[in-house]
Amino acid sequence: MYALVTGGSRGIGKAVALRLARQGYKVIINYQSNDAAAEETLAQIREEGGDGELLRFDVSQREATETALAKWQEEHLEDYIEVLVNNAGIRRDNLLIWMEPDDFERVIQTNLFSFYNVTRPLMQPMIRHKYGRIVSIASLSGQKGLPGQCNYSAAKGGLIAATKALAQEVGRKNITVNAVAPGFVKTDMVDGLDEAELKKQIPLNRFAEADEVAALVEFLVSKDAGYITGECISINGGLYT
């Protein structure tokens, strides 16, 4: 059993990769540039008795993504990727009036276009085997919008909508498609934010741990979640419902 986790070397992606490996999946850890972090994650998986491999490509680049996935499939003719976790993402926050075009475009490409770039090449094998699990990491920002994140909110809101649409397309093939929308999580994605001040707005009075988000992803890819599809599940400590 193979599972692909994009942006799987750090943060939520790493926590997801570790949990899926413990469930017996061979985890394909996608990453863009940080070789050391990716190798460290793979080493930890193997130390715990699991297995996996590294697959380096930029999810925002369609041709590079398709090439990497096609090459993987050629090298694994008897296998297919049955679980996909679209996790890779970036932030480039600013008020829209001061946001540079590149900051808007790069966030959209990495957080939203990547859904198409990665998911589409993996659909046919899932359909052929009549089984698949797709989970995309959305965000609170995509549900309610956050100031300074017009780009990020647009990307994550689009990801949620795409999740709901795809779920209706492939449900008859026993493929579930869901999204998870975290609030503030202790990863490098929240660097620069005022944690002490933001915690005051959260009923549970803390940021989430990456492993708590990973636990929800682990459930959604399990057989027990086979009747859940087209959903966006919040995990934000009660900040937004």
Tab-separated table of C-alpha atoms in Angstrom:
chain	number	residue	atom	x	y	z
A	1	MET	CA	0.000	0.000	0.000
A	2	TYR	CA	1.388	3.369	-1.034
A	3	ALA	CA	0.478	6.817	0.270
A	4	LEU	CA	1.797	10.101	-1.130
A	5	VAL	CA	2.101	13.086	1.186
A	6	THR	CA	3.021	16.333	-0.540
A	7	GLY	CA	5.110	18.650	1.588
A	8	GLY	CA	5.713	15.570	3.704
A	9	SER	CA	9.072	16.428	5.212
A	10	ARG	CA	7.981	18.924	7.880
A	11	GLY	CA	5.092	20.146	9.986
A	12	ILE	CA	1.667	18.621	9.375
A	13	GLY	CA	2.983	16.666	6.398
A	14	LYS	CA	5.634	14.971	8.487
A	15	ALA	CA	3.131	14.105	11.219
A	16	VAL	CA	0.795	12.606	8.597
A	17	ALA	CA	3.634	10.627	6.998
A	18	LEU	CA	4.611	9.125	10.346
A	19	ARG	CA	1.042	8.126	11.201
A	20	LEU	CA	0.401	6.534	7.803
A	21	ALA	CA	3.668	4.609	8.016
A	22	ARG	CA	2.549	3.205	11.363
A	23	GLN	CA	-0.599	1.958	9.619
A	24	GLY	CA	1.511	-0.032	7.187
A	25	TYR	CA	1.646	2.325	4.234
A	26	LYS	CA	4.823	2.825	2.287
A	27	VAL	CA	4.910	6.588	2.429
A	28	ILE	CA	6.136	8.638	-0.498
A	29	ILE	CA	7.468	11.850	0.978
A	30	ASN	CA	7.253	14.669	-1.518
A	31	TYR	CA	9.327	17.774	-0.903
A	32	GLN	CA	10.687	20.660	-2.918
A	33	SER	CA	14.160	21.571	-1.677
A	34	ASN	CA	15.017	20.615	1.916
A	35	ASP	CA	16.893	17.332	1.448
A	36	ALA	CA	17.989	17.163	5.066
A	37	ALA	CA	14.447	17.456	6.464
A	38	ALA	CA	13.102	14.872	4.007
A	39	GLU	CA	15.856	12.393	4.804
A	40	GLU	CA	15.310	12.933	8.523
A	41	THR	CA	11.603	12.165	8.183
A	42	LEU	CA	12.282	9.021	6.173
A	43	ALA	CA	14.897	7.912	8.701
A	44	GLN	CA	12.387	8.359	11.544
A	45	ILE	CA	9.813	6.283	9.656
A	46	ARG	CA	12.338	3.488	9.236
A	47	GLU	CA	13.456	3.700	12.864
A	48	GLU	CA	9.841	3.036	13.842
A	49	GLY	CA	9.721	-0.042	11.614
A	50	GLY	CA	7.981	1.514	8.623
A	51	ASP	CA	9.178	2.235	5.117
A	52	GLY	CA	8.926	4.855	2.436
A	53	GLU	CA	10.768	6.788	-0.210
A	54	LEU	CA	11.537	10.355	-1.218
A	55	LEU	CA	10.114	12.040	-4.304
A	56	ARG	CA	11.358	15.539	-4.966
A	57	PHE	CA	9.314	17.860	-7.180
A	58	ASP	CA	7.599	21.253	-7.021
A	59	VAL	CA	3.837	20.682	-6.799
A	60	SER	CA	3.176	24.089	-8.349
A	61	GLN	CA	4.854	23.030	-11.606
A	62	ARG	CA	2.524	20.826	-13.640
A	63	GLU	CA	4.990	19.267	-16.061
A	64	ALA	CA	7.560	18.507	-13.374
A	65	THR	CA	4.860	16.953	-11.203
A	66	GLU	CA	3.461	14.801	-13.997
A	67	THR	CA	6.969	13.660	-14.979
A	68	ALA	CA	7.871	12.684	-11.411
A	69	LEU	CA	4.638	10.765	-10.864
A	70	ALA	CA	4.846	9.017	-14.235
A	71	LYS	CA	8.409	7.929	-13.491
A	72	TRP	CA	7.333	6.589	-10.097
A	73	GLN	CA	4.519	4.591	-11.705
A	74	GLU	CA	6.882	3.147	-14.326
A	75	GLU	CA	9.120	1.922	-11.512
A	76	HIS	CA	6.180	0.423	-9.587
A	77	LEU	CA	4.140	-1.300	-12.295
A	78	GLU	CA	2.378	-3.638	-9.856
A	79	ASP	CA	1.441	-0.895	-7.406
A	80	TYR	CA	-0.488	2.352	-7.289
A	81	ILE	CA	-0.849	5.285	-4.932
A	82	GLU	CA	-4.115	4.613	-3.120
A	83	VAL	CA	-3.858	7.442	-0.590
A	84	LEU	CA	-3.055	11.038	-1.500
A	85	VAL	CA	-2.644	13.801	1.058
A	86	ASN	CA	-2.390	17.211	-0.601
A	87	ASN	CA	-0.527	19.049	2.114
A	88	ALA	CA	2.119	21.241	0.454
A	89	GLY	CA	1.495	24.935	0.899
A	90	ILE	CA	3.029	28.354	1.448
A	91	ARG	CA	2.011	31.701	2.953
A	92	ARG	CA	2.903	35.153	1.712
A	93	ASP	CA	0.736	37.425	3.823
A	94	ASN	CA	0.061	41.097	3.239
A	95	LEU	CA	-2.873	43.451	2.903
A	96	LEU	CA	-4.173	43.268	-0.652
A	97	ILE	CA	-3.403	46.927	-1.337
A	98	TRP	CA	0.308	46.168	-0.809
A	99	MET	CA	0.394	42.598	-2.102
A	100	GLU	CA	2.727	42.106	-5.041
A	101	PRO	CA	1.439	40.095	-8.031
A	102	ASP	CA	4.051	37.390	-7.500
A	103	ASP	CA	2.938	36.885	-3.888
A	104	PHE	CA	-0.653	36.371	-5.003
A	105	GLU	CA	0.234	34.099	-7.918
A	106	ARG	CA	2.753	31.914	-6.075
A	107	VAL	CA	0.341	31.205	-3.223
A	108	ILE	CA	-2.447	30.296	-5.649
A	109	GLN	CA	-0.109	28.066	-7.688
A	110	THR	CA	1.325	26.208	-4.705
A	111	ASN	CA	-1.837	25.879	-2.629
A	112	LEU	CA	-4.523	25.435	-5.305
A	113	PHE	CA	-3.050	24.596	-8.718
A	114	SER	CA	-1.129	21.805	-6.989
A	115	PHE	CA	-4.449	20.065	-6.300
A	116	TYR	CA	-4.906	19.651	-10.047
A	117	ASN	CA	-1.232	18.980	-10.767
A	118	VAL	CA	-0.915	16.125	-8.264
A	119	THR	CA	-4.421	14.684	-8.069
A	120	ARG	CA	-5.230	14.338	-11.763
A	121	PRO	CA	-2.346	11.960	-12.648
A	122	LEU	CA	-3.315	9.675	-9.758
A	123	MET	CA	-7.010	9.433	-10.579
A	124	GLN	CA	-6.929	6.746	-13.281
A	125	PRO	CA	-5.137	4.128	-11.138
A	126	MET	CA	-7.579	4.787	-8.278
A	127	ILE	CA	-10.549	4.479	-10.626
A	128	ARG	CA	-9.154	1.308	-12.183
A	129	HIS	CA	-8.679	-0.297	-8.758
A	130	LYS	CA	-12.016	1.098	-7.540
A	131	TYR	CA	-10.457	2.415	-4.371
A	132	GLY	CA	-8.797	5.604	-3.221
A	133	ARG	CA	-8.542	8.161	-0.453
A	134	ILE	CA	-7.805	11.825	-1.123
A	135	VAL	CA	-7.437	14.310	1.720
A	136	SER	CA	-6.417	17.916	1.174
A	137	ILE	CA	-5.187	20.236	3.890
A	138	ALA	CA	-7.292	23.370	3.624
A	139	SER	CA	-7.450	26.069	6.299
A	140	LEU	CA	-9.624	28.149	8.561
A	141	SER	CA	-8.581	30.962	6.217
A	142	GLY	CA	-10.425	29.270	3.365
A	143	GLN	CA	-13.632	29.017	5.410
A	144	LYS	CA	-13.972	32.465	6.952
A	145	GLY	CA	-11.243	34.538	5.299
A	146	LEU	CA	-8.501	36.247	7.278
A	147	PRO	CA	-7.162	39.789	6.835
A	148	GLY	CA	-3.786	39.857	5.148
A	149	GLN	CA	-4.519	36.527	3.466
A	150	CYS	CA	-6.579	37.301	0.370
A	151	ASN	CA	-4.233	35.059	-1.601
A	152	TYR	CA	-4.184	32.220	0.944
A	153	SER	CA	-7.944	32.455	1.605
A	154	ALA	CA	-8.681	32.346	-2.124
A	155	ALA	CA	-6.463	29.292	-2.602
A	156	LYS	CA	-7.810	27.350	0.368
A	157	GLY	CA	-11.414	28.318	-0.380
A	158	GLY	CA	-10.933	27.028	-3.911
A	159	LEU	CA	-9.411	23.834	-2.542
A	160	ILE	CA	-12.483	23.222	-0.409
A	161	ALA	CA	-14.794	23.765	-3.397
A	162	ALA	CA	-12.687	21.477	-5.608
A	163	THR	CA	-12.835	18.799	-2.914
A	164	LYS	CA	-16.633	18.892	-2.868
A	165	ALA	CA	-16.851	18.749	-6.666
A	166	LEU	CA	-14.378	15.883	-7.110
A	167	ALA	CA	-16.108	13.854	-4.399
A	168	GLN	CA	-19.256	13.833	-6.534
A	169	GLU	CA	-17.316	12.782	-9.629
A	170	VAL	CA	-15.590	9.712	-8.180
A	171	GLY	CA	-17.787	8.499	-5.337
A	172	ARG	CA	-19.209	5.632	-7.408
A	173	LYS	CA	-15.670	4.313	-7.811
A	174	ASN	CA	-15.246	3.967	-4.034
A	175	ILE	CA	-12.924	6.972	-3.870
A	176	THR	CA	-13.490	9.416	-1.052
A	177	VAL	CA	-12.361	13.040	-1.253
A	178	ASN	CA	-12.255	15.211	1.844
A	179	ALA	CA	-10.565	18.298	3.216
A	180	VAL	CA	-9.284	19.179	6.656
A	181	ALA	CA	-9.308	22.819	7.714
A	182	PRO	CA	-6.885	23.496	10.582
A	183	GLY	CA	-6.790	26.709	12.531
A	184	PHE	CA	-3.488	27.734	14.073
A	185	VAL	CA	-1.041	24.815	14.282
A	186	LYS	CA	2.425	24.797	15.844
A	187	THR	CA	4.493	24.594	12.656
A	188	ASP	CA	6.765	26.938	10.754
A	189	MET	CA	3.673	28.142	8.866
A	190	VAL	CA	2.756	30.283	11.873
A	191	ASP	CA	6.180	31.857	12.246
A	192	GLY	CA	5.801	35.580	12.794
A	193	LEU	CA	2.310	35.356	14.291
A	194	ASP	CA	1.625	36.550	17.844
A	195	GLU	CA	0.712	33.253	19.503
A	196	ALA	CA	-0.003	34.752	22.927
A	197	GLU	CA	-2.466	37.235	21.474
A	198	LEU	CA	-4.119	34.797	19.077
A	199	LYS	CA	-4.667	32.173	21.796
A	200	LYS	CA	-7.047	34.591	23.503
A	201	GLN	CA	-9.449	34.164	20.571
A	202	ILE	CA	-9.425	30.346	20.747
A	203	PRO	CA	-11.843	28.669	23.183
A	204	LEU	CA	-9.314	25.882	23.875
A	205	ASN	CA	-6.702	28.598	24.531
A	206	ARG	CA	-3.883	27.002	22.553
A	207	PHE	CA	-2.558	26.238	19.085
A	208	ALA	CA	-2.976	22.707	17.751
A	209	GLU	CA	-0.164	20.212	17.551
A	210	ALA	CA	0.618	18.911	14.069
A	211	ASP	CA	-0.053	15.361	15.251
A	212	GLU	CA	-3.631	16.282	16.189
A	213	VAL	CA	-4.316	17.298	12.605
A	214	ALA	CA	-2.537	14.169	11.380
A	215	ALA	CA	-4.824	12.027	13.548
A	216	LEU	CA	-7.852	13.380	11.701
A	217	VAL	CA	-6.206	12.722	8.341
A	218	GLU	CA	-5.350	9.191	9.472
A	219	PHE	CA	-9.010	8.552	10.245
A	220	LEU	CA	-10.238	9.961	6.927
A	221	VAL	CA	-7.989	7.634	4.915
A	222	SER	CA	-9.026	4.596	6.953
A	223	LYS	CA	-11.648	2.008	6.036
A	224	ASP	CA	-13.746	3.285	8.944
A	225	ALA	CA	-14.261	6.600	7.104
A	226	GLY	CA	-15.544	4.946	3.940
A	227	TYR	CA	-18.913	6.743	4.087
A	228	ILE	CA	-17.460	10.217	4.585
A	229	THR	CA	-16.812	12.169	1.405
A	230	GLY	CA	-17.129	15.715	0.097
A	231	GLU	CA	-16.582	17.105	3.589
A	232	CYS	CA	-14.391	19.864	4.947
A	233	ILE	CA	-13.774	19.127	8.610
A	234	SER	CA	-12.641	21.943	10.872
A	235	ILE	CA	-9.969	21.418	13.515
A	236	ASN	CA	-9.466	24.816	15.103
A	237	GLY	CA	-10.083	24.581	18.850
A	238	GLY	CA	-13.530	26.181	18.531
A	239	LEU	CA	-12.226	29.371	16.910
A	240	TYR	CA	-14.698	29.093	14.046
A	241	THR	CA	-17.675	26.779	13.535
